[in-house]
Coordinates of C-alpha atoms and ligand atoms in Angstrom, one line a residue:
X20 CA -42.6 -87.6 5.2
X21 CA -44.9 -89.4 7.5
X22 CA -45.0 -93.4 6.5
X23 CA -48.4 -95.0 7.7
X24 CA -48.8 -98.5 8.6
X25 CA -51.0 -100.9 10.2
X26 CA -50.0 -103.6 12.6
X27 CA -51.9 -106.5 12.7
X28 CA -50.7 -108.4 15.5
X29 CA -53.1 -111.6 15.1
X30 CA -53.3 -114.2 17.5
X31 CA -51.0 -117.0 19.9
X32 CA -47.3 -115.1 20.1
X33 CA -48.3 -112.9 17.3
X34 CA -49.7 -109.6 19.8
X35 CA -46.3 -110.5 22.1
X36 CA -44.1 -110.2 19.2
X37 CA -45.7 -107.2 17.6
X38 CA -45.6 -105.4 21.2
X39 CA -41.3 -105.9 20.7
X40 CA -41.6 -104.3 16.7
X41 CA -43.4 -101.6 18.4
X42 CA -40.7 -100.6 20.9
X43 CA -38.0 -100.9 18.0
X44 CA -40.3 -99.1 16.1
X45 CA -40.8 -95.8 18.5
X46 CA -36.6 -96.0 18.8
X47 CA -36.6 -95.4 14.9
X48 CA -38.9 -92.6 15.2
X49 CA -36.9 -90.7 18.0
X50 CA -33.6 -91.3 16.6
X51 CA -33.7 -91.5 12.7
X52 CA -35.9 -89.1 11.9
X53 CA -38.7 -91.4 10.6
X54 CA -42.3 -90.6 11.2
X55 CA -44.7 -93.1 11.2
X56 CA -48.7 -92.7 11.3
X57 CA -49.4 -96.2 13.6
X58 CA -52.5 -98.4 13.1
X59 CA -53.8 -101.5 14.8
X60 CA -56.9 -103.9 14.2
X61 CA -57.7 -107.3 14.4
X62 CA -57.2 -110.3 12.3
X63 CA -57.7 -113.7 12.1
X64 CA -59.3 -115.9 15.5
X65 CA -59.1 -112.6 17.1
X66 CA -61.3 -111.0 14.8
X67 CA -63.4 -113.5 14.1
X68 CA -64.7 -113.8 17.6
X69 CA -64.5 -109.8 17.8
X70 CA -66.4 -109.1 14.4
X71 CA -67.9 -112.8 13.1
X72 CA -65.2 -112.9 10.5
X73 CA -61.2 -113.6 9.8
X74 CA -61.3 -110.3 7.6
X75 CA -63.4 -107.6 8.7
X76 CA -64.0 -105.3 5.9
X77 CA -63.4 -102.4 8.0
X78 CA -59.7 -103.8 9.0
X79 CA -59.1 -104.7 5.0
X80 CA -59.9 -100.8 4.0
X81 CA -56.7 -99.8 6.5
X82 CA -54.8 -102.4 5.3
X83 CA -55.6 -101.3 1.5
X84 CA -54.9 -97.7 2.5
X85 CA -51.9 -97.9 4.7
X86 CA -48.0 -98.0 3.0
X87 CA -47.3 -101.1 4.6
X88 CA -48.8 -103.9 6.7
X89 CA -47.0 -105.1 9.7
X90 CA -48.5 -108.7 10.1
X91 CA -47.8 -110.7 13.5
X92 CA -49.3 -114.5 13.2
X93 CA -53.0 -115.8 13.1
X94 CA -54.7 -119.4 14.3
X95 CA -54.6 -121.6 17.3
X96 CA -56.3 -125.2 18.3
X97 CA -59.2 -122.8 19.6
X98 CA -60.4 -122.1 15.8
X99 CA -59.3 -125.4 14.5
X100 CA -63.3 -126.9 14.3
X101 CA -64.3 -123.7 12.5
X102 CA -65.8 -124.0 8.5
X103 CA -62.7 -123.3 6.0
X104 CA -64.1 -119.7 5.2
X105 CA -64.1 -119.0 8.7
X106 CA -60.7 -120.0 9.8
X107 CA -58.1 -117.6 10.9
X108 CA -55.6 -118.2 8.0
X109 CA -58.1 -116.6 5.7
X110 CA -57.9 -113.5 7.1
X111 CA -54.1 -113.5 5.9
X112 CA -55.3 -115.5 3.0
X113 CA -57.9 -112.5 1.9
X114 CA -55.1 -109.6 3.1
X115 CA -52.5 -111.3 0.2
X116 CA -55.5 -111.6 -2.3
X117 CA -57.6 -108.3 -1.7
X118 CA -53.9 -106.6 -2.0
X119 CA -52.7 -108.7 -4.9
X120 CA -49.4 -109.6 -3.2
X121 CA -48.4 -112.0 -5.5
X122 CA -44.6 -111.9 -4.5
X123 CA -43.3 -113.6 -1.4
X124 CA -39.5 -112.6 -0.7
X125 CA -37.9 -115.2 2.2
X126 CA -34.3 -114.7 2.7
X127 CA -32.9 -117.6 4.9
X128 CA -29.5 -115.8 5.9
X129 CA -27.1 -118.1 8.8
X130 CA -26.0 -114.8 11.0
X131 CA -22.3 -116.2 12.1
X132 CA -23.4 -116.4 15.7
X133 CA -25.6 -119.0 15.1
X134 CA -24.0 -121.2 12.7
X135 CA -23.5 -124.0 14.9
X136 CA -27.1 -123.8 16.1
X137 CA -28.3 -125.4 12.8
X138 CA -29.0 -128.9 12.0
X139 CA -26.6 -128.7 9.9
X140 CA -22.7 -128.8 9.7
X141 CA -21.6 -125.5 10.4
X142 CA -19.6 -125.7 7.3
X143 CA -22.3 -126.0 5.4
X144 CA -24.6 -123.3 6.9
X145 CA -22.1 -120.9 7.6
X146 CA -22.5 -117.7 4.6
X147 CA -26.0 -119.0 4.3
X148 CA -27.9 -116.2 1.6
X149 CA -30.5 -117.6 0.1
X150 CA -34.0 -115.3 -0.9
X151 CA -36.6 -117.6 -2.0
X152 CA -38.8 -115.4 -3.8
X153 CA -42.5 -118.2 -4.0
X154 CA -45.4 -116.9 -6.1
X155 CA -48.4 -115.9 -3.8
X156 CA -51.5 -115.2 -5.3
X157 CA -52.0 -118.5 -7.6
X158 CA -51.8 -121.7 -7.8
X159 CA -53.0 -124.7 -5.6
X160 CA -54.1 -122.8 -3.0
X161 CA -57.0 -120.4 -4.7
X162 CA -57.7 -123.0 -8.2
X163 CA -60.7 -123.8 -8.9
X164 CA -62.4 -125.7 -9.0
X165 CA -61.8 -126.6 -5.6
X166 CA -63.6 -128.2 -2.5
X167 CA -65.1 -131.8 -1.0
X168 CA -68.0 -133.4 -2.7
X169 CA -70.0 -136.6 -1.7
X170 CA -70.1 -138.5 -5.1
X171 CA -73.1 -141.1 -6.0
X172 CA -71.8 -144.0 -4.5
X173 CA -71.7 -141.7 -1.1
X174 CA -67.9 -141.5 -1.2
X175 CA -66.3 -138.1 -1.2
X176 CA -64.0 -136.5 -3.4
X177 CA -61.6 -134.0 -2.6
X178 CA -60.4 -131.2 -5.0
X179 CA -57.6 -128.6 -5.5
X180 CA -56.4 -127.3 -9.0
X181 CA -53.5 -126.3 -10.0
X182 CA -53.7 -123.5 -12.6
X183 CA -51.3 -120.2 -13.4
X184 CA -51.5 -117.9 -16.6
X185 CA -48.4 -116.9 -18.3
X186 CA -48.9 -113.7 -16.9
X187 CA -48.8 -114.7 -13.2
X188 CA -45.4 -116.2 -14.0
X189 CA -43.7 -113.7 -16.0
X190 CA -44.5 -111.3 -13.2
X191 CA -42.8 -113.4 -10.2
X192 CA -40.3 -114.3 -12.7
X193 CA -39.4 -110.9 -13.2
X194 CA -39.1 -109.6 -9.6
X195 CA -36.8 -112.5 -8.9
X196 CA -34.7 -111.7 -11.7
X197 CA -34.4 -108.1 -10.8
X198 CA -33.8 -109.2 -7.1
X199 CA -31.0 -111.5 -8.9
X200 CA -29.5 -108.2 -10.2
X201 CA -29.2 -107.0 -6.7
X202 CA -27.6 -109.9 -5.3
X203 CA -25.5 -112.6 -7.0
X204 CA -26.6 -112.4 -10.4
X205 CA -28.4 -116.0 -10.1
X206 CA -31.4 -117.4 -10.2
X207 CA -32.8 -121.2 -10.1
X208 CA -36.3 -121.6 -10.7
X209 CA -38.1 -124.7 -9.1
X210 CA -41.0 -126.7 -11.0
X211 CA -42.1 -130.3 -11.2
X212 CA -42.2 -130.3 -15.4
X213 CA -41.5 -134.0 -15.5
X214 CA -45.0 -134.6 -14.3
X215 CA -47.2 -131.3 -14.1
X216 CA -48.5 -129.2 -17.1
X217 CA -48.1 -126.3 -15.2
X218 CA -44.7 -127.0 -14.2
X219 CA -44.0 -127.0 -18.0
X220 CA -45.5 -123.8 -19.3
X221 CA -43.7 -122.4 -15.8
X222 CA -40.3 -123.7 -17.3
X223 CA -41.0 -122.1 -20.7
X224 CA -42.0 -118.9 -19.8
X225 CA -39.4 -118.1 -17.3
X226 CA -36.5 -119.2 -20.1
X227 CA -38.4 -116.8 -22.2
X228 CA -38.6 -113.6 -19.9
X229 CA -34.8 -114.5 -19.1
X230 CA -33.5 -114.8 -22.9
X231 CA -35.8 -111.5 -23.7
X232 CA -34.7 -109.4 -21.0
X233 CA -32.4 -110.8 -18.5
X234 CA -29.6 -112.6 -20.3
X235 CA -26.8 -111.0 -17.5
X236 CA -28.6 -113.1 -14.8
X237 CA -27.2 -116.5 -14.6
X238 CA -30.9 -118.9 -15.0
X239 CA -30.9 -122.7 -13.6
X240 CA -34.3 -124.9 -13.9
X241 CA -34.4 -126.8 -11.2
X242 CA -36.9 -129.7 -10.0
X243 CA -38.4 -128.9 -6.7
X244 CA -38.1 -132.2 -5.2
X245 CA -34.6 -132.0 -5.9
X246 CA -34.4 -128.4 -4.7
X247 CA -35.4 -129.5 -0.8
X248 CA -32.5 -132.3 -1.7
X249 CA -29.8 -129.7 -2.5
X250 CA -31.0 -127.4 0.2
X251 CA -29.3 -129.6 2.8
X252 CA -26.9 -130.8 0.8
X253 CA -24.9 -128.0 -1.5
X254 CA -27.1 -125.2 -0.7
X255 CA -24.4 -122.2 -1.4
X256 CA -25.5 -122.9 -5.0
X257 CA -28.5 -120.9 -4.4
X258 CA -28.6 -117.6 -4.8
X259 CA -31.9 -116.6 -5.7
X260 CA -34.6 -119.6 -6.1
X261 CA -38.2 -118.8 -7.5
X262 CA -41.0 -121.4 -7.0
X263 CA -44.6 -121.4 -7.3
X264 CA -47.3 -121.1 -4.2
X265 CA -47.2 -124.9 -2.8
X266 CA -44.0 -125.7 -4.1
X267 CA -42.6 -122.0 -2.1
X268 CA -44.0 -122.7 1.0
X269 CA -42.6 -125.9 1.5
X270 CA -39.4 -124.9 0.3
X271 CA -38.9 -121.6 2.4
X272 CA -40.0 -123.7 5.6
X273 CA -36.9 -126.0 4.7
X274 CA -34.7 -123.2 4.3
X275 CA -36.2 -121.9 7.7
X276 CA -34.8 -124.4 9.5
X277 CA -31.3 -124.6 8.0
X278 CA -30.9 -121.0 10.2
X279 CA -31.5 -122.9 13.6
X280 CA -35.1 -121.3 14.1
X281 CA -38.7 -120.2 12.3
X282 CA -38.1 -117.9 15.3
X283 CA -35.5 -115.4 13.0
X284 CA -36.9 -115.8 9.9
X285 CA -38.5 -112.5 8.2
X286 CA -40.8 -112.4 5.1
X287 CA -42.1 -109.7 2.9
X288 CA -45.3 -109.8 0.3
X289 CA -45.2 -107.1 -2.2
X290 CA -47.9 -106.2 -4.8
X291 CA -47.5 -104.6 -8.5
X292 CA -46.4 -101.0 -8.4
X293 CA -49.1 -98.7 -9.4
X294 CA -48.1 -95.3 -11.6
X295 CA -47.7 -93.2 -8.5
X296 CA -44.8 -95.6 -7.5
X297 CA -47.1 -96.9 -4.7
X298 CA -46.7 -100.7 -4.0
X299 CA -48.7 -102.8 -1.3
X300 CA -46.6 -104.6 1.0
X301 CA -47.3 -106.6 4.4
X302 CA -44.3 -108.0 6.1
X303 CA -44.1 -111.0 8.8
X304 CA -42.4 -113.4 10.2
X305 CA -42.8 -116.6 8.8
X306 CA -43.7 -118.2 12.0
X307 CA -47.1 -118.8 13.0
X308 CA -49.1 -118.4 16.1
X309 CA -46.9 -120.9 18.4
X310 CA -49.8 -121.6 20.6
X311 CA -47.8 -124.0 22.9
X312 CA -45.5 -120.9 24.3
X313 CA -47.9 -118.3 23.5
X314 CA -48.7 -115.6 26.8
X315 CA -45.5 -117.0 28.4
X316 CA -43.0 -114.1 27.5
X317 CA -40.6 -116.9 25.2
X318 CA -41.3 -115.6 21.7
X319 CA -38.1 -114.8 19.8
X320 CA -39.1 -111.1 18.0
X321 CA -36.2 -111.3 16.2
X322 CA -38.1 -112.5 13.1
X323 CA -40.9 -110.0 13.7
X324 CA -37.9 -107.4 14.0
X325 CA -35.7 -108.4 10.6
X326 CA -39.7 -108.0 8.8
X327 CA -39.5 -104.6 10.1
X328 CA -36.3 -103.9 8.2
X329 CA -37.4 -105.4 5.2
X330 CA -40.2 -102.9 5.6
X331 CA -38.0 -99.9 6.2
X332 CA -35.4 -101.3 3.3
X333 CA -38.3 -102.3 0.7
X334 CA -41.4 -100.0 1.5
X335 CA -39.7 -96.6 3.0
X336 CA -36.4 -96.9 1.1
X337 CA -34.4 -96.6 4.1
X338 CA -31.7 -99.4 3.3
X339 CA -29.3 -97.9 5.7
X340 CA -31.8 -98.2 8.8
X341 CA -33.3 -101.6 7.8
X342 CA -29.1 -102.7 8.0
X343 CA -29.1 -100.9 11.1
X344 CA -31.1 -103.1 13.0
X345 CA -29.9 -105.8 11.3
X346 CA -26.8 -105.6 12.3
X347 CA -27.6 -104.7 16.0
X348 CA -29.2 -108.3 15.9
X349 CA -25.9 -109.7 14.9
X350 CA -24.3 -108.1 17.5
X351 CA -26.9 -108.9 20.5
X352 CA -26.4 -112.6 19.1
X353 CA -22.5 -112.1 19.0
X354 CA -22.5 -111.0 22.9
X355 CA -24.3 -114.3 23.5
X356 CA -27.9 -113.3 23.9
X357 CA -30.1 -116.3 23.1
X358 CA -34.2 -116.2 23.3
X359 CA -35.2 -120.4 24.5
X360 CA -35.5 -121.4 20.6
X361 CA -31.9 -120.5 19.5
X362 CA -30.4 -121.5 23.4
X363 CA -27.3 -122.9 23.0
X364 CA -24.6 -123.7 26.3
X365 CA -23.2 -121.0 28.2
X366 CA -25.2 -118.3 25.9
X367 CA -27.7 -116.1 28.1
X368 CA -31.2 -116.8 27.9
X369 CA -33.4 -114.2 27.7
X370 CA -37.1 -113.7 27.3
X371 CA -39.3 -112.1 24.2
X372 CA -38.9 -108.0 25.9
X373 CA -35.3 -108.5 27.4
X374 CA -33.8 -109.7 24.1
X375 CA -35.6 -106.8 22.6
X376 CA -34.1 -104.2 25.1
X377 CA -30.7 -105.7 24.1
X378 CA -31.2 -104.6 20.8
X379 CA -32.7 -101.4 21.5
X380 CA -29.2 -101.1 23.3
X381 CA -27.0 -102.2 20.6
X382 CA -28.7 -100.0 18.5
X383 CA -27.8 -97.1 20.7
X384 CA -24.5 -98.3 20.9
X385 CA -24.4 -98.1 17.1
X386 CA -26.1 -95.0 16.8
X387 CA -23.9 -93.3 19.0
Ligands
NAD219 P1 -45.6 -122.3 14.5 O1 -44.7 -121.5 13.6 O2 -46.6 -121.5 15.2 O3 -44.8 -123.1 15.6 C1 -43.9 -124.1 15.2 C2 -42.9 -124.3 16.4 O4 -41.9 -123.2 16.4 C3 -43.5 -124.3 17.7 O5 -42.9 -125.2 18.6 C4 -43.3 -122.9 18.2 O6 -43.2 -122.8 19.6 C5 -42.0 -122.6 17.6 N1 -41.9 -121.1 17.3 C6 -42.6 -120.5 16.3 N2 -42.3 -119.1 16.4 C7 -41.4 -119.0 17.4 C8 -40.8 -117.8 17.9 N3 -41.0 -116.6 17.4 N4 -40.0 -118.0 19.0 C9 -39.8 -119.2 19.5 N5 -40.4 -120.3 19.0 C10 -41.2 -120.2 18.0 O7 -46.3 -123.4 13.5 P2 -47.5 -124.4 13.9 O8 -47.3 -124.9 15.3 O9 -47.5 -125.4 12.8 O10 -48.8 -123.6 13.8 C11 -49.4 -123.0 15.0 C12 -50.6 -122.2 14.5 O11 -50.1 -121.1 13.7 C13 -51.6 -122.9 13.6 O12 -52.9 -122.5 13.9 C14 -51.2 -122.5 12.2 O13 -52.3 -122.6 11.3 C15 -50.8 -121.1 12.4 N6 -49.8 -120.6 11.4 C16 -50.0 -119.3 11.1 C17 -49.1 -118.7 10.2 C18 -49.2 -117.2 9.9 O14 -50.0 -116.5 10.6 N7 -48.5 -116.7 8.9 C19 -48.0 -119.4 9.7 C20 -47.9 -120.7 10.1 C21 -48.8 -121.3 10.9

């Protein structure tokens, strides 16, 4: 079965890192019998320069016909002047709209090797597993209305509405419950229902999906601010946290960092199933563009890597592979093989394509 994806490798580090998934990706193809019909086309400042626009049409029919997107990073100072509608985050921001990829899984893991690279006490971080699964689609960020107005008295007003449907919430609701079922049989879900409406229909309609159809998995309600509190204080009381758009992004950044760099960190976006059992998915790493080391071969790929095997576990059903390559990233950080992000003393620096070759040789060794 040949599996067809499109690589979107973006702009700033995000063409050096997907360079890396594509070497790791031809090793799959020669050695575990995986088959993959390749892709590429531009997105985001790239494309705008290249076609007038974030999102070319032409790009957002592959993406819509592909299995899966793999997504690099988009933006840099260069577009930073542009009009909103032309900026390079919309090309991203029309992929996870025109796809309806309402559900954003983040899994902030603490790999051993790395535990005392974290701002945190190693006791703390060490055993990190965490998937913070934020609802993509709604919310803040596309509410309407929305925008800046110049009022009578030739002040301006700025506007963004929050706004989600019961619907919107059940569904997220539901894939974190079934992740939940997966994992450790929790879920918390973060809101701010003290002092937002939509915090409070969010509160009572994830109780309700849980007491109707998920009573086995063990449901918290959380308030958000105090979810980025107990996320560097107590966090191995998480085991599955879902959160709206705005509240999700900010949340997942935190949990980022608790793994000692946005440099490991994968993501994956995944759409409603339709009744062939198809389901649109784009994976990525969470970073962005990193414009201030971008062209200079420092880029960890790691993260651009681990999105890879969330593609193989979540889109192809390989579960197997996907752990394959996770675990020859534990064992290339094990031997003491550090990209400049995650340097620590007496650890071997190496740059974006030699850490990648040391995986590509773990993975032979673990192949073998
Ligand atoms: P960033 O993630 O690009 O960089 C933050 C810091 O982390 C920088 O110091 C950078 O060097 C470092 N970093 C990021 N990825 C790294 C990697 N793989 N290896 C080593 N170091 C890494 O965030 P930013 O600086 O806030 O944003 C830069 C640009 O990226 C902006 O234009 C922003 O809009 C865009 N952005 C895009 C996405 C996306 O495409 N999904 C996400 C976030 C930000």
């Amino acid at each position: 079965m040949t599996h067809s994806l499109l690589l979107l490798p973006g702009d700033g580090i995000g063409p050096e890192v997907m360079a890396e998934t594509r070497r790791v990706l031809a090793w799959f193809t020669q050695n575990r019998n995986l088959a993959f019909a390749v892709e590429e086309d531009l997105v985001g400042g790239i494309a705008y320069e290249t076609h007038g626009t974030p999102a070319p049409d032409a790009m957002m029919a592959k993406a819509l016909a592909a299995d899966a997107v793999l997504f690099g990073a988009v933006g840099g100072p260069r577009w930073d002047k542009l009009p909103f509608r032309d900026k390079p985050e919309q090309g991203l921001l029309r992929l996870r709209k025109d796809l309806g990829l309402f559900a954003n899984l983040r899994p902030a893991l603490c790999f051993e090797a790395l535990k005392d690279a974290s701002t945190l006490k190693p006791e703390i971080v060490a055993g990190l597993d965490i998937l913070i699964v934020r609802e993509l689609t709604g919310g803040v960020y596309f509410g309407e209305p929305r925008g800046i107005e110049t009022l009578a008295d030739g002040s301006r007003r700025g506007v963004d509405t929050q706004v989600y449907t019961s619907g919107e919430i059940r569904r997220i609701a539901r894939v974190a419950f079934e992740l939940a079922r997966l994992r450790g049989r929790r879920v918390a879900s973060a809101e701010k229902s003290n002092v937002m409406h939509t915090s409070v229909l969010w509160r009572e309609e994830v109780q309700a999906l849980h007491d109707a159809e998920f009573p086995d998995v063990q449901l918290t309600h959380i308030l958000a601010d105090n979810c980025a509190m107990q996320l560097v204080r107590n966090l191995r009381q998480f085991d599955v946290i879902v959160t709206d758009n705005l509240f999700g992004d900010l949340l997942s950044d935190e949990a980022a960092q608790l793994t000692g760099s946005i440099g490991m960190l994968p993501s994956a976006s995944l759409g409603a199933r339709d009744a062939a059992g198809r389901q649109p998915a784009l994976y990525e790493p969470i970073h962005g563009s990193a414009p201030d080391i971008a062209g200079q071969g420092l880029a960890n790929p790691i993260a651009g890597l681990l999105s890879f095997a969330m593609c193989l576990r979540y889109s192809f059903g390989r579960a197997e592979d996907a752990a394959l390559l996770e675990r020859a990233v534990e064992r290339v950080l094990a031997e003491g093989y550090r990209t400049a992000d995650i340097a620590q003393p007496g650890m071997t620096k190496l740059g974006t394509a030699a850490m990648t070759s040391a995986i590509l040789k773990a993975l032979d060794k673990l192949a073998a």
